[in-house]
Tab-separated table of C-alpha atoms in Angstrom:
chain	number	residue	atom	x	y	z
A	1	MET	CA	-15.494	-38.362	-13.639
A	2	ALA	CA	-11.986	-38.555	-14.738
A	3	SER	CA	-13.402	-37.963	-18.060
A	4	SER	CA	-14.805	-34.258	-16.500
A	5	THR	CA	-11.701	-33.874	-14.419
A	6	THR	CA	-9.725	-34.682	-17.898
A	7	GLU	CA	-12.005	-31.952	-19.401
A	8	THR	CA	-11.479	-29.062	-16.749
A	9	THR	CA	-8.096	-29.671	-17.329
A	10	LEU	CA	-8.259	-28.969	-20.938
A	11	LYS	CA	-10.602	-25.562	-21.112
A	12	VAL	CA	-7.468	-24.479	-18.034
A	13	GLN	CA	-5.028	-25.320	-19.982
A	14	MET	CA	-6.333	-23.789	-23.526
A	15	LYS	CA	-7.377	-20.715	-21.604
A	16	MET	CA	-3.809	-20.095	-19.887
A	17	GLU	CA	-2.467	-20.768	-23.364
A	18	HIS	CA	-4.554	-17.274	-25.107
A	19	ILE	CA	-3.727	-15.818	-22.042
A	20	ARG	CA	0.236	-16.988	-22.989
A	21	THR	CA	-0.299	-15.713	-26.590
A	22	ALA	CA	-1.758	-12.331	-25.650
A	23	LEU	CA	1.300	-11.397	-23.694
A	24	THR	CA	3.268	-12.369	-26.564
A	25	LYS	CA	1.746	-11.119	-29.002
A	26	GLY	CA	0.124	-8.689	-27.253
A	27	SER	CA	2.206	-4.219	-28.353
A	28	VAL	CA	4.806	-2.877	-25.996
A	29	VAL	CA	1.375	-1.012	-23.929
A	30	ILE	CA	1.049	-4.207	-22.731
A	31	LYS	CA	3.870	-5.991	-21.698
A	32	ALA	CA	5.410	-2.970	-20.200
A	33	ILE	CA	2.209	-2.111	-17.689
A	34	CYS	CA	2.443	-6.364	-17.073
A	35	ALA	CA	6.328	-5.532	-16.711
A	36	GLY	CA	5.567	-2.782	-14.542
A	37	LEU	CA	3.267	-4.479	-12.423
A	38	LEU	CA	5.380	-7.510	-11.854
A	39	LEU	CA	8.535	-5.649	-11.243
A	40	PHE	CA	6.560	-2.679	-9.148
A	41	TYR	CA	5.135	-5.935	-6.535
A	42	PHE	CA	9.151	-7.756	-6.332
A	43	PHE	CA	10.571	-4.158	-5.266
A	44	SER	CA	7.962	-2.900	-2.528
A	45	ILE	CA	9.163	-7.095	-0.471
A	46	PHE	CA	12.293	-4.575	0.288
A	47	ILE	CA	9.778	-1.572	0.937
A	48	GLU	CA	8.493	-0.926	4.610
A	49	LYS	CA	4.704	-0.563	4.037
A	50	GLU	CA	3.852	2.577	5.258
A	51	ASN	CA	6.408	4.127	3.419
A	52	LEU	CA	5.762	2.782	0.152
A	53	MET	CA	1.775	3.640	0.685
A	54	ASN	CA	2.466	7.470	1.715
A	55	ALA	CA	5.221	7.867	-1.222
A	56	LEU	CA	3.065	5.591	-3.877
A	57	SER	CA	0.090	5.100	-3.107
A	58	VAL	CA	-2.907	7.881	-3.360
A	59	THR	CA	-4.315	9.144	-0.021
A	60	PRO	CA	-7.422	11.511	-0.224
A	61	GLY	CA	-5.423	14.113	2.537
A	62	LEU	CA	-1.953	14.495	0.154
A	63	VAL	CA	-3.574	14.044	-3.208
A	64	PHE	CA	-5.526	17.859	-3.258
A	65	PRO	CA	-3.478	20.982	-2.496
A	66	PRO	CA	-1.724	22.244	-0.308
A	67	SER	CA	0.344	18.944	-0.193
A	68	PHE	CA	-0.211	17.618	-4.039
A	69	HIS	CA	0.979	14.293	-4.859
A	70	VAL	CA	0.077	14.325	-7.985
A	71	TRP	CA	2.618	12.042	-9.200
A	72	THR	CA	0.688	9.041	-7.319
A	73	LEU	CA	-2.590	9.252	-9.935
A	74	LEU	CA	-0.284	7.691	-11.526
A	75	THR	CA	1.858	5.259	-10.211
A	76	HIS	CA	-0.750	3.666	-7.044
A	77	PRO	CA	-1.985	0.687	-10.242
A	78	PHE	CA	1.169	-0.403	-9.675
A	79	VAL	CA	1.731	-1.105	-6.109
A	80	GLU	CA	0.505	-4.186	-4.552
A	81	ILE	CA	0.912	-5.988	-1.078
A	82	HIS	CA	0.095	-9.474	-2.394
A	83	ILE	CA	1.608	-11.394	-5.560
A	84	TRP	CA	-1.663	-12.353	-5.981
A	85	ASN	CA	-3.462	-8.540	-6.824
A	86	ALA	CA	-1.141	-9.401	-8.815
A	87	LEU	CA	-1.266	-11.651	-10.762
A	88	VAL	CA	-4.966	-10.420	-11.516
A	89	GLY	CA	-4.270	-7.405	-12.494
A	90	VAL	CA	-1.182	-8.797	-15.541
A	91	LEU	CA	-4.650	-10.997	-16.310
A	92	ALA	CA	-7.034	-8.511	-16.683
A	93	VAL	CA	-4.237	-6.266	-18.934
A	94	ALA	CA	-3.924	-9.558	-21.002
A	95	ILE	CA	-7.559	-9.703	-21.408
A	96	CYS	CA	-7.455	-6.205	-22.936
A	97	GLY	CA	-4.524	-6.992	-24.777
A	98	LYS	CA	-7.460	-9.649	-26.376
A	99	PHE	CA	-10.344	-8.207	-26.750
A	100	ILE	CA	-9.500	-4.089	-26.806
A	101	GLU	CA	-6.543	-3.406	-27.913
A	102	PRO	CA	-7.925	-5.059	-31.088
A	103	VAL	CA	-9.941	-2.709	-31.950
A	104	TRP	CA	-9.066	0.366	-30.870
A	105	GLY	CA	-5.888	0.108	-30.918
A	106	ALA	CA	-2.746	0.220	-28.852
A	107	LEU	CA	-3.471	4.146	-28.416
A	108	GLN	CA	-6.509	4.373	-27.273
A	109	MET	CA	-5.748	1.708	-25.199
A	110	LEU	CA	-3.647	3.892	-23.501
A	111	ILE	CA	-5.532	6.911	-23.317
A	112	PHE	CA	-8.900	4.622	-21.692
A	113	PHE	CA	-5.726	3.311	-19.334
A	114	ALA	CA	-4.283	6.343	-18.177
A	115	LEU	CA	-7.884	8.343	-17.842
A	116	ILE	CA	-10.152	5.352	-15.840
A	117	THR	CA	-6.585	5.647	-13.682
A	118	VAL	CA	-6.847	9.028	-12.591
A	119	GLY	CA	-10.262	9.693	-12.576
A	120	SER	CA	-11.262	6.892	-10.196
A	121	SER	CA	-9.021	7.351	-8.478
A	122	VAL	CA	-10.178	11.195	-8.056
A	123	MET	CA	-13.389	10.348	-7.982
A	124	SER	CA	-12.643	7.917	-4.655
A	125	SER	CA	-10.733	10.603	-2.761
A	126	LEU	CA	-12.355	12.824	-3.602
A	127	ILE	CA	-16.057	10.313	-2.381
A	128	TYR	CA	-13.452	9.821	1.006
A	129	LEU	CA	-12.632	13.914	1.069
A	130	PHE	CA	-16.497	14.446	1.789
A	131	ILE	CA	-16.943	11.492	4.357
A	132	TYR	CA	-14.143	13.273	6.272
A	133	MET	CA	-16.423	16.646	6.205
A	134	GLY	CA	-19.512	14.947	7.571
A	135	SER	CA	-17.825	13.024	10.338
A	136	SER	CA	-14.500	15.248	10.897
A	137	ASN	CA	-12.925	11.726	11.663
A	138	ILE	CA	-9.083	11.826	10.052
A	139	TYR	CA	-8.623	8.818	9.085
A	140	TYR	CA	-10.593	9.039	5.796
A	141	LEU	CA	-7.752	11.819	5.407
A	142	PHE	CA	-4.618	10.218	5.881
A	143	ASP	CA	-4.404	6.918	6.814
A	144	THR	CA	-6.702	5.219	3.879
A	145	HIS	CA	-5.021	4.599	0.261
A	146	PHE	CA	-6.113	3.749	-2.631
A	147	TYR	CA	-4.108	1.330	-4.470
A	148	GLY	CA	-3.331	-1.552	-6.445
A	149	MET	CA	-5.427	-2.199	-10.083
A	150	THR	CA	-9.003	-1.924	-9.085
A	151	GLY	CA	-10.370	0.800	-10.494
A	152	THR	CA	-8.544	0.383	-13.500
A	153	ILE	CA	-10.049	-3.903	-14.148
A	154	ALA	CA	-13.672	-2.062	-13.330
A	155	GLY	CA	-13.350	0.417	-16.376
A	156	THR	CA	-11.717	-2.472	-18.517
A	157	THR	CA	-15.291	-4.737	-17.089
A	158	VAL	CA	-16.910	-1.882	-18.911
A	159	ALA	CA	-15.412	-1.831	-22.331
A	160	LEU	CA	-15.909	-5.371	-22.283
A	161	LYS	CA	-19.589	-4.443	-21.912
A	162	GLN	CA	-19.902	-1.873	-25.218
A	163	LEU	CA	-17.603	-4.507	-27.218
A	164	ILE	CA	-18.311	-7.862	-26.545
A	165	GLY	CA	-21.461	-7.604	-23.682
A	166	ASP	CA	-23.813	-9.858	-25.469
A	167	GLN	CA	-21.146	-13.183	-25.556
A	168	GLU	CA	-22.281	-15.648	-23.063
A	169	LEU	CA	-19.119	-16.271	-20.172
A	170	PRO	CA	-19.213	-20.362	-19.329
A	171	THR	CA	-21.524	-20.338	-16.286
A	172	GLY	CA	-23.493	-23.461	-16.814
A	173	PRO	CA	-26.943	-23.593	-16.209
A	174	LEU	CA	-26.758	-19.611	-15.434
A	175	LYS	CA	-27.041	-18.139	-17.912
A	176	LEU	CA	-24.909	-14.380	-17.495
A	177	TYR	CA	-23.658	-12.673	-20.273
A	178	VAL	CA	-20.276	-10.121	-20.624
A	179	LYS	CA	-22.723	-7.253	-19.839
A	180	ASP	CA	-23.312	-7.865	-16.101
A	181	ILE	CA	-19.169	-8.246	-15.596
A	182	PRO	CA	-19.759	-4.552	-13.973
A	183	LEU	CA	-22.471	-4.883	-11.727
A	184	LEU	CA	-21.525	-8.465	-10.508
A	185	TYR	CA	-18.355	-7.396	-9.637
A	186	LEU	CA	-18.947	-4.244	-7.969
A	187	LEU	CA	-22.126	-6.260	-5.732
A	188	THR	CA	-19.187	-9.037	-4.935
A	189	SER	CA	-16.919	-5.909	-3.805
A	190	VAL	CA	-20.207	-4.968	-1.355
A	191	ILE	CA	-20.808	-8.064	-0.368
A	192	LEU	CA	-16.479	-9.310	0.443
A	193	LYS	CA	-16.080	-5.856	2.479
A	194	LEU	CA	-19.394	-6.313	3.794
A	195	VAL	CA	-18.084	-9.962	5.754
A	196	GLY	CA	-14.531	-8.048	6.444
A	197	LEU	CA	-12.422	-10.038	3.368
A	198	VAL	CA	-11.222	-6.821	1.557
A	199	SER	CA	-11.565	-2.648	3.291
A	200	GLY	CA	-14.385	-0.200	1.825
A	201	THR	CA	-12.171	1.163	-0.221
A	202	HIS	CA	-12.113	-1.726	-2.605
A	203	PRO	CA	-16.315	-1.282	-3.516
A	204	CYS	CA	-15.871	2.730	-3.437
A	205	PHE	CA	-12.378	2.422	-6.392
A	206	VAL	CA	-14.624	-0.866	-7.855
A	207	GLY	CA	-18.386	2.072	-8.106
A	208	SER	CA	-15.404	4.799	-9.272
A	209	GLY	CA	-14.081	2.542	-12.019
A	210	ILE	CA	-17.138	2.157	-13.251
A	211	PHE	CA	-18.512	5.227	-13.541
A	212	VAL	CA	-15.928	6.894	-14.699
A	213	ALA	CA	-15.337	4.527	-17.478
A	214	TRP	CA	-18.777	4.752	-18.627
A	215	VAL	CA	-18.394	8.351	-18.884
A	216	TYR	CA	-15.968	8.205	-21.001
A	217	LEU	CA	-16.835	5.241	-23.701
A	218	ARG	CA	-20.542	6.835	-23.295
A	219	PHE	CA	-20.497	11.004	-24.022
A	220	TYR	CA	-16.311	11.229	-25.213
A	221	GLN	CA	-15.057	8.384	-26.638
A	222	LYS	CA	-13.073	9.208	-30.356
A	223	GLN	CA	-15.798	6.800	-32.509
A	224	SER	CA	-13.748	5.089	-35.937
A	225	ASP	CA	-15.704	7.778	-37.660
A	226	GLY	CA	-13.154	10.670	-36.285
A	227	LYS	CA	-16.049	12.652	-35.814
A	228	THR	CA	-18.677	11.087	-33.638
A	229	LEU	CA	-17.794	10.437	-29.410
A	230	GLY	CA	-19.301	8.564	-27.285
A	231	ASN	CA	-21.450	5.812	-27.386
A	232	MET	CA	-25.596	6.901	-28.477
A	233	SER	CA	-26.640	3.751	-28.520
A	234	ASP	CA	-29.731	2.408	-25.912
A	235	HIS	CA	-27.917	-0.696	-24.437
A	236	PHE	CA	-24.453	1.535	-23.165
A	237	SER	CA	-27.405	3.137	-21.329
A	238	PHE	CA	-26.130	3.625	-17.487
A	239	ALA	CA	-29.874	1.800	-16.450
A	240	SER	CA	-27.993	-0.648	-19.112
A	241	PHE	CA	-26.027	-1.923	-16.209
A	242	PHE	CA	-29.386	-3.239	-13.993
A	243	PRO	CA	-32.158	-5.952	-14.387
A	244	GLU	CA	-34.751	-5.209	-16.362
A	245	ILE	CA	-36.618	-5.631	-13.735
A	246	ILE	CA	-35.485	-2.251	-11.938
A	247	ARG	CA	-34.235	-0.061	-14.909
A	248	PRO	CA	-37.069	2.286	-15.173
A	249	PRO	CA	-36.953	3.700	-13.025
A	250	ILE	CA	-33.410	4.221	-13.031
A	251	ALA	CA	-33.476	5.369	-15.970
A	252	VAL	CA	-35.979	8.053	-15.021
A	253	PHE	CA	-33.333	8.899	-12.627
A	254	SER	CA	-30.047	9.524	-15.243
A	255	ASN	CA	-31.944	11.070	-17.826
A	256	THR	CA	-33.678	13.436	-15.355
A	257	VAL	CA	-29.734	13.279	-14.087
A	258	HIS	CA	-27.879	14.130	-18.144
A	259	GLY	CA	-31.623	16.626	-18.541
A	260	PHE	CA	-29.872	18.307	-16.378
A	261	LEU	CA	-25.843	18.091	-16.919
A	262	VAL	CA	-27.437	19.344	-20.794
A	263	LYS	CA	-29.121	22.871	-19.246
A	264	ILE	CA	-25.080	23.291	-17.431
A	265	LYS	CA	-23.637	22.520	-20.268
A	266	VAL	CA	-21.755	19.835	-19.520
A	267	CYS	CA	-23.315	17.638	-21.524
A	268	LYS	CA	-23.730	17.687	-25.391
A	269	LYS	CA	-27.890	17.092	-26.392
A	270	GLN	CA	-28.348	14.403	-27.821
A	271	VAL	CA	-29.026	15.262	-31.773
A	272	ARG	CA	-31.052	13.176	-33.474
A	273	LYS	CA	-31.510	13.018	-37.893
A	274	TYR	CA	-34.446	11.570	-40.210
A	275	ASP	CA	-32.628	11.055	-43.679
A	276	VAL	CA	-36.540	11.508	-45.432
A	277	GLY	CA	-34.700	10.299	-48.835
A	278	ALA	CA	-33.871	6.801	-47.849
A	279	PRO	CA	-35.378	4.542	-50.651
A	280	SER	CA	-36.990	1.672	-48.201
A	281	ALA	CA	-38.073	4.374	-45.507
A	282	ILE	CA	-37.232	6.653	-42.804
A	283	THR	CA	-34.236	5.794	-41.248
A	284	ILE	CA	-33.442	7.354	-37.770
A	285	THR	CA	-29.847	7.452	-37.034
A	286	LEU	CA	-28.553	8.727	-33.569
A	287	PRO	CA	-24.635	10.070	-33.830
A	288	GLY	CA	-22.236	7.293	-30.954
A	289	THR	CA	-23.291	4.474	-33.135
A	290	ASP	CA	-20.269	2.497	-33.858
A	291	PRO	CA	-20.740	1.385	-37.280
A	292	ALA	CA	-17.832	-1.915	-36.285
A	293	ASP	CA	-20.663	-1.749	-33.360
A	294	ALA	CA	-23.391	-2.317	-36.210
A	295	GLU	CA	-21.239	-5.385	-38.051
A	296	ARG	CA	-20.512	-6.622	-35.485
A	297	ARG	CA	-23.875	-7.503	-33.708
A	298	ARG	CA	-24.684	-8.000	-37.727
A	299	GLN	CA	-22.189	-11.577	-38.319
A	300	LEU	CA	-23.487	-12.771	-34.233
A	301	ALA	CA	-26.851	-12.616	-36.303
A	302	LEU	CA	-25.322	-13.476	-39.247
A	303	LYS	CA	-23.864	-17.180	-37.835
A	304	ALA	CA	-26.933	-17.829	-36.138
A	305	LEU	CA	-28.513	-18.178	-39.087
A	306	ASN	CA	-25.947	-20.302	-40.247
A	307	GLU	CA	-26.346	-22.264	-37.460
A	308	ARG	CA	-30.411	-23.125	-37.563
A	309	LEU	CA	-30.232	-23.780	-41.149
A	310	THR	CA	-27.599	-25.988	-40.580
A	311	ARG	CA	-29.923	-27.909	-37.601
A	312	VAL	CA	-32.731	-27.455	-39.524
A	313	GLU	CA	-31.790	-29.169	-43.058
A	314	GLN	CA	-30.288	-31.878	-40.841
A	315	GLN	CA	-33.747	-32.106	-38.359
A	316	THR	CA	-34.556	-32.727	-42.172
A	317	GLU	CA	-33.528	-35.458	-43.879
A	318	TRP	CA	-35.802	-37.836	-45.932
A	319	PRO	CA	-34.454	-41.215	-46.254
A	320	SER	CA	-34.001	-41.740	-50.799
A	321	MET	CA	-35.694	-45.252	-52.001
A	322	ASP	CA	-33.867	-46.931	-55.075
A	323	ASP	CA	-37.548	-47.780	-56.183
A	324	GLN	CA	-39.244	-44.320	-56.435
A	325	PRO	CA	-38.381	-41.756	-59.346
A	326	SER	CA	-36.205	-38.357	-57.242
A	327	THR	CA	-37.598	-35.969	-56.209
A	328	SER	CA	-36.561	-32.619	-54.813
A	329	ASP	CA	-36.033	-32.264	-51.159
A	330	ASP	CA	-38.688	-29.839	-50.649
A	331	ALA	CA	-40.951	-32.529	-52.648
A	332	SER	CA	-39.161	-35.106	-49.646
A	333	GLN	CA	-40.194	-33.631	-46.794
A	334	PRO	CA	-43.166	-33.971	-44.980
A	335	PRO	CA	-45.322	-30.966	-44.437
A	336	SER	CA	-45.155	-30.720	-40.665
A	337	LEU	CA	-41.485	-30.266	-41.400
A	338	LYS	CA	-41.421	-28.447	-44.412
A	339	GLU	CA	-43.656	-25.825	-41.816
A	340	GLU	CA	-41.683	-25.802	-39.243
A	341	ALA	CA	-38.922	-24.745	-41.704
A	342	VAL	CA	-39.829	-22.008	-42.809
A	343	ALA	CA	-41.189	-20.881	-39.791
A	344	ASP	CA	-37.511	-21.178	-38.166
A	345	LYS	CA	-35.877	-19.247	-40.934
A	346	GLN	CA	-38.691	-16.321	-40.729
A	347	ASP	CA	-37.965	-15.987	-36.730
A	348	VAL	CA	-34.429	-15.974	-37.656
A	349	LEU	CA	-34.317	-13.076	-40.778
A	350	VAL	CA	-35.862	-10.956	-38.227
A	351	ASP	CA	-33.665	-11.504	-35.404
A	352	ILE	CA	-31.527	-10.136	-38.197
A	353	GLU	CA	-33.393	-7.132	-39.145
A	354	GLU	CA	-34.033	-6.093	-35.532
A	355	SER	CA	-30.245	-6.658	-34.817
A	356	THR	CA	-29.179	-4.451	-37.697
A	357	THR	CA	-32.270	-1.502	-37.439
A	358	GLY	CA	-31.309	-1.598	-33.304
A	359	MET	CA	-27.801	-0.306	-34.176
A	360	THR	CA	-29.528	2.520	-37.035
A	361	SER	CA	-32.440	3.488	-34.902
A	362	THR	CA	-32.086	4.301	-31.286
């Protein structure tokens, strides 16, 4: 029991050290956002809650004309009435500084934050506007407020899915990956609403943040080559957010919607290029696949190869006899172990080929 407690304490200390490092070594963008969250919370202590919400949070009945409180689209993420929510926001920004900023750069991350912050609040306000039109309840217009980092955090989970989606989470026997976080976050928000721990704006805000982030990263984000827009790989499709058992019907629905948007010129049709002059075989390339993402997957496959080969070598070691002439390593291995080693090497090489071709052919 004592050893388990000590191990847990060490893990917590290591994670806190990672957060501290991300904050201290982060860019000006990371430090400014964190400082703004804490400062706004400190000043909110001395301001009446109703006045604070009306002035800085997004209210569906005030953000649209004739009131047109457009500044609230940028100020609402800094409004928090509980210290733990402000700390969660700082933690989310620190995670962005550790995983997202090194890949995208400070400017691209700032653009992403701004688009998700504005887009999620506008979409949530439109949803509540339609709810008001169906119910004629004035509460949904003027007594509903969107504030905090909820939408931005939801959008951040989508960015993490794109960048490190295959990384496994420390969830013990339950195997979960980073790519599962957006759906888990949304389901958790819905459950908390059903039990009365959060308001109805929370799951609406989370869903809007996830959707806006996916649309931007899927179709409009400029890739590292400076020409390609979006990420059209299969592992980042709309259906990939859901469990595999329900992906086929969702894929049919999402493809139908995408086809309609292409017809009305909102989205561009996917263009497939065939390189018939390739030396080995026909190469199919789909614009939107980031070479950096492909390289990351190759590195993961190579890492898996090295680990499995090391494990095989340790299992196939054979003690040498002083009274017998030295033989080669292959000859000193039992036939069954040699066959197992060859089979493992072939399996890993197949995994590398699949991970490489999966990024170059969609």
